[in-house]
Short mmCIF file of C-alpha atoms in Angstrom, two decimals:
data_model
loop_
_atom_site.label_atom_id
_atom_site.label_comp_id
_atom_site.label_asym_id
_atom_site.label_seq_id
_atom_site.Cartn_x
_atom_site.Cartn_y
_atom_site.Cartn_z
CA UNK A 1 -1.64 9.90 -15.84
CA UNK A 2 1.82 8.95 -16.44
CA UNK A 3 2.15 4.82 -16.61
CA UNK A 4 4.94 2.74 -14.94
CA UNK A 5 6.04 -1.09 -15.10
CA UNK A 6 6.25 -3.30 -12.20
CA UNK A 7 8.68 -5.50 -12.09
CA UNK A 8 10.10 -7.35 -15.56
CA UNK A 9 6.52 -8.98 -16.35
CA UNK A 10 5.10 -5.99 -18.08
CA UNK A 11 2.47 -5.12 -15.57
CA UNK A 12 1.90 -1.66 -16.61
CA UNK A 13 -0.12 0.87 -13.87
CA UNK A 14 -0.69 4.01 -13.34
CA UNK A 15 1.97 6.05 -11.22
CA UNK A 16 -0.46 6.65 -8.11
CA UNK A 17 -2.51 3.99 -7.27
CA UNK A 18 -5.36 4.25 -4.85
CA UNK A 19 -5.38 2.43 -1.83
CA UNK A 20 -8.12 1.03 -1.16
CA UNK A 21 -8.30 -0.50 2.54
CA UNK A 22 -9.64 2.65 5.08
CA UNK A 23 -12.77 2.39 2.55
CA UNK A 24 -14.06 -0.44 5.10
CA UNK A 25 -11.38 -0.68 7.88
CA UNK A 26 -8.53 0.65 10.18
CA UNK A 27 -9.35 4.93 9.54
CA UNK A 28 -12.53 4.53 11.63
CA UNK A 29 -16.59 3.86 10.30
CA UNK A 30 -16.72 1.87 6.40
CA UNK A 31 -17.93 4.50 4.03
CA UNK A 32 -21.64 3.44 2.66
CA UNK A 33 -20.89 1.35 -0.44
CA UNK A 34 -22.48 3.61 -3.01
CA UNK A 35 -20.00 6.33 -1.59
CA UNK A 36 -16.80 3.96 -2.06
CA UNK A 37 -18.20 3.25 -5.38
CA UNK A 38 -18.64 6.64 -6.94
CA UNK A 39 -15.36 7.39 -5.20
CA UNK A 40 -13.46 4.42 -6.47
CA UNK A 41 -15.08 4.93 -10.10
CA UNK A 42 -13.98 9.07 -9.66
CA UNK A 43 -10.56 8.05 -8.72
CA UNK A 44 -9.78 5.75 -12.20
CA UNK A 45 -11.85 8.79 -14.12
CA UNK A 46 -8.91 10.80 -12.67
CA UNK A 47 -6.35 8.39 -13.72
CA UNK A 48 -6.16 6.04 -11.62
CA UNK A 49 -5.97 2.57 -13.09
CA UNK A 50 -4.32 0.64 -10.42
CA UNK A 51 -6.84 -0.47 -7.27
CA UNK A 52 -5.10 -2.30 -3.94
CA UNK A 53 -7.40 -4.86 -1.28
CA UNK A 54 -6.89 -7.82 0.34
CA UNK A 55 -9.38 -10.53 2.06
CA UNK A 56 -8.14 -8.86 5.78
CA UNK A 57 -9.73 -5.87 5.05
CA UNK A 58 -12.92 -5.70 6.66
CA UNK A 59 -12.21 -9.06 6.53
CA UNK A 60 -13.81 -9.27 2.91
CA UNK A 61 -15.93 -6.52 2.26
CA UNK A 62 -13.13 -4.20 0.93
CA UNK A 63 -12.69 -6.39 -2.02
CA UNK A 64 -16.47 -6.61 -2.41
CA UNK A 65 -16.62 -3.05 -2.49
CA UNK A 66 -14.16 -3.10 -5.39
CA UNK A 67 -15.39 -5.75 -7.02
CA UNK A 68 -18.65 -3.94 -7.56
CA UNK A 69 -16.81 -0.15 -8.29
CA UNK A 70 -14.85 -1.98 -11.19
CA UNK A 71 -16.77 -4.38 -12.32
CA UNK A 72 -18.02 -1.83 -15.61
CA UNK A 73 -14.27 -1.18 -16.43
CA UNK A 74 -12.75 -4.08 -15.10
CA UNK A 75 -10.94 -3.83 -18.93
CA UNK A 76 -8.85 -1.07 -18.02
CA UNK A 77 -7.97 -1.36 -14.43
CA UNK A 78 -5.31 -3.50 -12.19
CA UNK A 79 -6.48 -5.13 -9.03
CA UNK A 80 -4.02 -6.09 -6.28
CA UNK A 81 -5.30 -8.37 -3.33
CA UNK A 82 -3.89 -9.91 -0.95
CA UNK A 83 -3.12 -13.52 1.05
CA UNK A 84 -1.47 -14.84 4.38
CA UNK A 85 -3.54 -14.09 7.13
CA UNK A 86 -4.98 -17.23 9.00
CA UNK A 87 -8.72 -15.73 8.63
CA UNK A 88 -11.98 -18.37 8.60
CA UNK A 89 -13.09 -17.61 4.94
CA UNK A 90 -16.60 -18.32 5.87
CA UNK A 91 -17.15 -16.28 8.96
CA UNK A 92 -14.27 -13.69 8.89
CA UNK A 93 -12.77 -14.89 12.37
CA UNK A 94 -9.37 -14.54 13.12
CA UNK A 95 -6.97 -16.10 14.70
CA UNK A 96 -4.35 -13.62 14.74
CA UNK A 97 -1.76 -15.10 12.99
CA UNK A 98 -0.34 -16.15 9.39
CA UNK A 99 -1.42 -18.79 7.09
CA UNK A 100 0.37 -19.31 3.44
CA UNK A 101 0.34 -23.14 3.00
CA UNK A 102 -0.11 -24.22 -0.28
CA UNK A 103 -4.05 -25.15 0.20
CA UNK A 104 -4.82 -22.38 1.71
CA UNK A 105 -3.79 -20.00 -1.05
CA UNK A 106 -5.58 -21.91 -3.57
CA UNK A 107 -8.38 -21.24 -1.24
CA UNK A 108 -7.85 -16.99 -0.53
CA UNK A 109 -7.26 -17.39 -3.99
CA UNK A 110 -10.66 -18.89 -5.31
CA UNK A 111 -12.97 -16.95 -2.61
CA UNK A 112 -11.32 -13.43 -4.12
CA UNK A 113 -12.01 -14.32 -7.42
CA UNK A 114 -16.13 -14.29 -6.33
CA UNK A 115 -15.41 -11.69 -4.17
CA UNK A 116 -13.81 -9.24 -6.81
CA UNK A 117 -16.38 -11.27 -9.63
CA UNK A 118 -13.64 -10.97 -11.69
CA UNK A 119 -11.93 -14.59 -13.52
CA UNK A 120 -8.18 -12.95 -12.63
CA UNK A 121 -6.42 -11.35 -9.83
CA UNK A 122 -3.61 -8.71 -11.84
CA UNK A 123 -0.91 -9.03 -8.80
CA UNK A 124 -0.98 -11.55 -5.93
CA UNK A 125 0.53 -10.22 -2.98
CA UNK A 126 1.20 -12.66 0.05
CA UNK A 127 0.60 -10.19 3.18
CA UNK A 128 2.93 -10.78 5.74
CA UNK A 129 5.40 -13.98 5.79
CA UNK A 130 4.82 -16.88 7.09
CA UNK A 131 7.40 -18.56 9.27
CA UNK A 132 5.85 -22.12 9.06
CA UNK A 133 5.58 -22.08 5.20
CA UNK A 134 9.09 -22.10 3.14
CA UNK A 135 8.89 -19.07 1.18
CA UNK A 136 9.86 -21.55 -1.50
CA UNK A 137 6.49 -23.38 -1.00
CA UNK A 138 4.41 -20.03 -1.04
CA UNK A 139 5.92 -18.82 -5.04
CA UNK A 140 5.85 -22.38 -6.51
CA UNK A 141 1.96 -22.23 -5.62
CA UNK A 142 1.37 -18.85 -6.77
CA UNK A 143 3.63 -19.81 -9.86
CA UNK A 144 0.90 -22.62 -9.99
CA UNK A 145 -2.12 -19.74 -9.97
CA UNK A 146 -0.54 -17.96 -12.84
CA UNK A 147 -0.25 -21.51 -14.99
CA UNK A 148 -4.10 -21.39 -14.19
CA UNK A 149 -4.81 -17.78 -15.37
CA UNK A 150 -6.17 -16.85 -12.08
CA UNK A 151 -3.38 -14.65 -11.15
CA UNK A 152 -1.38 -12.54 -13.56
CA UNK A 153 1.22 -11.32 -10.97
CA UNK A 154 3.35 -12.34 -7.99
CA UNK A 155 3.91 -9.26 -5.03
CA UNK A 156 5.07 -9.91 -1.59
CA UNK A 157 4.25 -7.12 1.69
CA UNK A 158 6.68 -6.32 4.33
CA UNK A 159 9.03 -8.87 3.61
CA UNK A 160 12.88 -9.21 4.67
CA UNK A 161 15.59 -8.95 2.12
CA UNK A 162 16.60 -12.33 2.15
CA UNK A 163 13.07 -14.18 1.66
CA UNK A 164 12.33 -11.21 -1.56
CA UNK A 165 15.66 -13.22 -2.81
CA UNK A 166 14.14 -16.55 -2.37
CA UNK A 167 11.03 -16.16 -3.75
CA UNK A 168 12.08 -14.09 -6.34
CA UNK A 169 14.48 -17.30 -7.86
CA UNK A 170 11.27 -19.59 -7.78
CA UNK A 171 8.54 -16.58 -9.04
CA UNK A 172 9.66 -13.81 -10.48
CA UNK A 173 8.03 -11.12 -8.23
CA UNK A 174 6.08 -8.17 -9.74
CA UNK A 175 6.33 -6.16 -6.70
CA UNK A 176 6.81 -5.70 -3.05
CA UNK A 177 4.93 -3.36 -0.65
CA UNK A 178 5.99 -2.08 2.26
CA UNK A 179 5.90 1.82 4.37
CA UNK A 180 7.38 4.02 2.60
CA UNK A 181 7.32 8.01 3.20
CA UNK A 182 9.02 11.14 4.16
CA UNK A 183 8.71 9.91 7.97
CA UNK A 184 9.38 6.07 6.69
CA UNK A 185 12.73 5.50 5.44
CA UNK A 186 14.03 2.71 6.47
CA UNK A 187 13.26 1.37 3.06
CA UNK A 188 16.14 2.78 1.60
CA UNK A 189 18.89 0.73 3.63
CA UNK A 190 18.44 -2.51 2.60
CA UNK A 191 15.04 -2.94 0.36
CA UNK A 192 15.25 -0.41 -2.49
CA UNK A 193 18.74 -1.55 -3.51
CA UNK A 194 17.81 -5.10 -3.71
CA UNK A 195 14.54 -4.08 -5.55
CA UNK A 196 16.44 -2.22 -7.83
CA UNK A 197 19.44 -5.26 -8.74
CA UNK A 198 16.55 -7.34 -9.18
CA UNK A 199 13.98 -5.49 -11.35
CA UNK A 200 11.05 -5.84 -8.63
CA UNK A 201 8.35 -2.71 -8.60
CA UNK A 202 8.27 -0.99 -5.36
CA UNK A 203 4.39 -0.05 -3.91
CA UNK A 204 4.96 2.32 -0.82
CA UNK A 205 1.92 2.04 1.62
CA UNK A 206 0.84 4.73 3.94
CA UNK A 207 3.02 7.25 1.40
CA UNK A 208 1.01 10.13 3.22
CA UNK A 209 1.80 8.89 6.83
CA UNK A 210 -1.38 7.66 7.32
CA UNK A 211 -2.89 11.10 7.06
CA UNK A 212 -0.11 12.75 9.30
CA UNK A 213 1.82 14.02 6.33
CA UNK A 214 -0.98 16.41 4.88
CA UNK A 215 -1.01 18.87 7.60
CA UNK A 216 -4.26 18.04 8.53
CA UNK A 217 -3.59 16.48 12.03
CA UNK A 218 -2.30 18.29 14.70
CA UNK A 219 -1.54 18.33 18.48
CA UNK A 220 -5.48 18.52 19.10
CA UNK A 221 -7.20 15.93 16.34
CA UNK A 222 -8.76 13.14 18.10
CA UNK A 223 -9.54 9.43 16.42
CA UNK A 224 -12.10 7.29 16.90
CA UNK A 225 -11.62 3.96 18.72
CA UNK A 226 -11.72 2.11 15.98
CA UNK A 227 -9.27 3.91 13.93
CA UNK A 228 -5.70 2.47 14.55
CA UNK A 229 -3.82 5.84 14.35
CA UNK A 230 -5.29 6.10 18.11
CA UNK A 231 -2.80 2.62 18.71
CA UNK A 232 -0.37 3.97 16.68
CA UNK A 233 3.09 5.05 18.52
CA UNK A 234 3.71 7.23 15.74
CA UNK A 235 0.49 9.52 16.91
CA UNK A 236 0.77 9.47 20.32
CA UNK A 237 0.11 12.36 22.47
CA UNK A 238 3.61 12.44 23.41
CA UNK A 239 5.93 12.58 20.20
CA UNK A 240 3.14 14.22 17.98
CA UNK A 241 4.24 17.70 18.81
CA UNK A 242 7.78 16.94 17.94
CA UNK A 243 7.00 15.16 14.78
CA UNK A 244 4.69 18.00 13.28
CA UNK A 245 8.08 19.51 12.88
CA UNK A 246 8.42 17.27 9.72
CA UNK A 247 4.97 18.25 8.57
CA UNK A 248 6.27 22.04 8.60
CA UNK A 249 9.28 21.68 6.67
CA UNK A 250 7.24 19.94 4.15
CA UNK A 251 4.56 22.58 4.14
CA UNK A 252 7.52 25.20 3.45
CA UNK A 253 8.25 23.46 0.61
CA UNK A 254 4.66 23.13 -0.39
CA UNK A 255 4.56 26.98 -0.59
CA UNK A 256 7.64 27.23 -2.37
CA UNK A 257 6.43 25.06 -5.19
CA UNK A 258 2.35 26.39 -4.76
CA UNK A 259 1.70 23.21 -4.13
CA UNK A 260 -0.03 21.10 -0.86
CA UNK A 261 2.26 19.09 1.82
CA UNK A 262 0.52 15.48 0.59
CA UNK A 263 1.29 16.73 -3.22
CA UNK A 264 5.21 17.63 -2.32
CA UNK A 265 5.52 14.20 0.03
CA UNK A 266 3.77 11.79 -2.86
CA UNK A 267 6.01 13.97 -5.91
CA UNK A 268 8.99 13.33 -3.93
CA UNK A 269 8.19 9.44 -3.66
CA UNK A 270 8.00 9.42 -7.85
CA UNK A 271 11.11 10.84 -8.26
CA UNK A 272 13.13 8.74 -6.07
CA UNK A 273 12.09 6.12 -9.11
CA UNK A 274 10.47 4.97 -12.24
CA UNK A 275 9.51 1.61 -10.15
CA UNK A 276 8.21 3.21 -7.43
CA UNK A 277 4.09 3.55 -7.82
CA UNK A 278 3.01 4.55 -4.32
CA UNK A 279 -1.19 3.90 -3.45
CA UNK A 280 -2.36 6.74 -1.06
CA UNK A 281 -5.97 6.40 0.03
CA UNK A 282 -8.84 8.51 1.11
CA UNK A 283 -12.64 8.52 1.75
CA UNK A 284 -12.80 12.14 0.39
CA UNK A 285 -12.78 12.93 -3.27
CA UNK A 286 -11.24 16.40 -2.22
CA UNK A 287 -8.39 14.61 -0.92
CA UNK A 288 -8.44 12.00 -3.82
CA UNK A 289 -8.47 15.15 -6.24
CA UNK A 290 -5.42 16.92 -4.11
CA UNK A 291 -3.03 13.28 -3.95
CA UNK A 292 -3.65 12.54 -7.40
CA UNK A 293 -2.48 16.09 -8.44
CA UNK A 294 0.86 15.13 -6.82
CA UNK A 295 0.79 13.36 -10.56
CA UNK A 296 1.50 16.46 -12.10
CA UNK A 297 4.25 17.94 -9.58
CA UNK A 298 7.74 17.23 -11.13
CA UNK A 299 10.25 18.03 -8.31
CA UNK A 300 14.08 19.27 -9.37
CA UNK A 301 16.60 16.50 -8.62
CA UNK A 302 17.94 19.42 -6.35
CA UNK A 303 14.34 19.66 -4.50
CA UNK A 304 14.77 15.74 -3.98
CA UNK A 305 17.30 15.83 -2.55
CA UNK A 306 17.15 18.86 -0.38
CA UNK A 307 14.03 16.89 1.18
CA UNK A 308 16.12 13.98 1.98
CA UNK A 309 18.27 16.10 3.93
CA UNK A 310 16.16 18.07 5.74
CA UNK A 311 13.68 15.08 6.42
CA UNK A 312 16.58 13.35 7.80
CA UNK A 313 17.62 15.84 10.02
CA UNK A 314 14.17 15.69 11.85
CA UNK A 315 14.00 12.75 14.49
CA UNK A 316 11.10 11.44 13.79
CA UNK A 317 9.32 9.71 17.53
CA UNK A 318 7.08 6.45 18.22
CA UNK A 319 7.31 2.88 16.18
CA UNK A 320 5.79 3.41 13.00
CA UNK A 321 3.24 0.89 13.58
CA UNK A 322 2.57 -1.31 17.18
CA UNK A 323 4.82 -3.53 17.88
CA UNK A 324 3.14 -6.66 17.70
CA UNK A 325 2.49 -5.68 13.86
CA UNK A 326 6.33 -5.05 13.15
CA UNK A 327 6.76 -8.27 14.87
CA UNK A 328 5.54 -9.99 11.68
CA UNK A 329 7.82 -7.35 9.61
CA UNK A 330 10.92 -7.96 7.93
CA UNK A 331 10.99 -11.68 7.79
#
């Protein structure tokens, strides 16, 4: 698979990474660890070389997960985790909220580390802001955990233009990650010109709209109660009909270029940039096989285009994720 560069450090990954996180959490029942395994270890034996956790994720067990699926080629293969959520690191409790001081990323930092049973973390991404912390405070520590060797990189998630600046003067930042898709553009305002002037990589989440974009969901799928697309404004009853009108202009396109909706939606995230290295996820190596093709799908700069206009032309209905979650969005 085609590599790319993240941000002006030289961390080199492969163009699709594979999100990790609905292996143990958020898409509904944790897939039996020898299954995430052997579909983690299929997923870098198709190419993949560039694996994203974090401690909130299960809380903990996605990164053990990992830890154990890499572990034999832990040589060839990026790991991304994650800090910033105030979560007890010895039971998994949570409290809801952020935590970044200083003290406690030394802390997420050390407990990955056995987690992953690895001696490095590749790129360090704090998970949401936190108001109470200077943003200042948060990259001089990480800049700290790279002096160390435990961390290689410095990434920041759904964070506001203005604190990417910041940190980005006091740690050079690797990459930021945020939703990014053919129903989630917002990106494109403010973010991916900033990115760009400042030679940060760009990691689109949810590239697939959590599923929605594949053409696999329609007006009658149900989810389980403890998968969050049931909470999810996006996928409510009420504006899913209207949105599956995006999903069909994809899948025209998709037959134009004999190709599948999720392959045309991740190709057309690729070409918007050579920074750009979106991490789609799945617990089905069919589905891993059919994203990761989306590799091999070069769209026209015509065809690019043409998608942005007729994706914008849709209205797309509901908040793209609850609203107490965007509330900690953007700072």
């Amino acid at each position: 698979m085609e590599q790319r560069t993240l941000g002006q450090g030289g961390l080199t990954v492969s163009a699709l990474g594979y999100g990790c996180m609905g292996l143990t959490s958020a898409y509904g029942d944790a897939l039996p660890d020898a299954e995430a395994i052997t579909l983690i270890r299929a997923a870098h034996e198709l190419g993949v070389t560039h694996f994203d956790t974090a401690e909130a994720y299960g809380p903990f067990a996605n990164e053990i997960v990992v830890g154990k699926a890499l572990a034999p080629i832990r040589d060839k293969v990026t790991i991304a985790t994650k800090f910033g959520f105030d979560i007890d690191l010895e039971t998994g409790a949570r409290t809801g909220g952020t935590n970044s001081r200083p003290e406690r990323i030394h802390a997420v930092c050390d407990a990955a580390l056995k987690r992953l049973g690895t001696d490095h973390i590749d790129l360090f991404y704090q998970h949401r802001v936190d108001p109470a912390v200077p943003i200042e405070d948060v990259a001089g520590t990480v800049r700290e955990l790279i002096a160390a060797g435990k961390v290689g990189h410095f990434g920041m998630s759904e964070a506001g233009v203005a604190t990417i600046r910041r940190a980005h003067a006091v740690q050079p930042l690797a990459a930021v990650q945020s939703e990014y898709s053919l129903w989630t553009r917002e990106p494109e305002v403010d973010l991916l010109p900033a990115l760009a002037e400042l030679g940060i990589g760009f990691v689109p989440f949810s590239p697939l709209g959590a599923g929605f974009l594949t053409g696999k969901v329609d007006t009658a799928t149900t989810f389980a109660a403890n998968d969050f697309r049931g909470m999810s404004p996006r996928f409510a009853p009420e504006v899913r009909e209207a949105n599956l009108a995006l999903v069909n202009m994809i899948r025209g396109f998709a037959t134009t270029l004999n190709a599948t909706p999720a392959q045309v939606a991740l190709a057309w995230l690729l070409a918007k940039a050579p920074w750009i290295v979106p991490i789609p996820g799945t617990k089905r190596l069919d589905r891993l096989t059919e994203n990761l093709g989306a590799a091999k799908l070069t769209l026209s700069a015509d065809t690019v285009v043409a998608l942005d206009k007729a994706s914008a032309a849709i209205p797309i209905g509901g908040l793209r994720l609850p609203a107490p979650v965007l509330a900690m969005s953007g700072l």
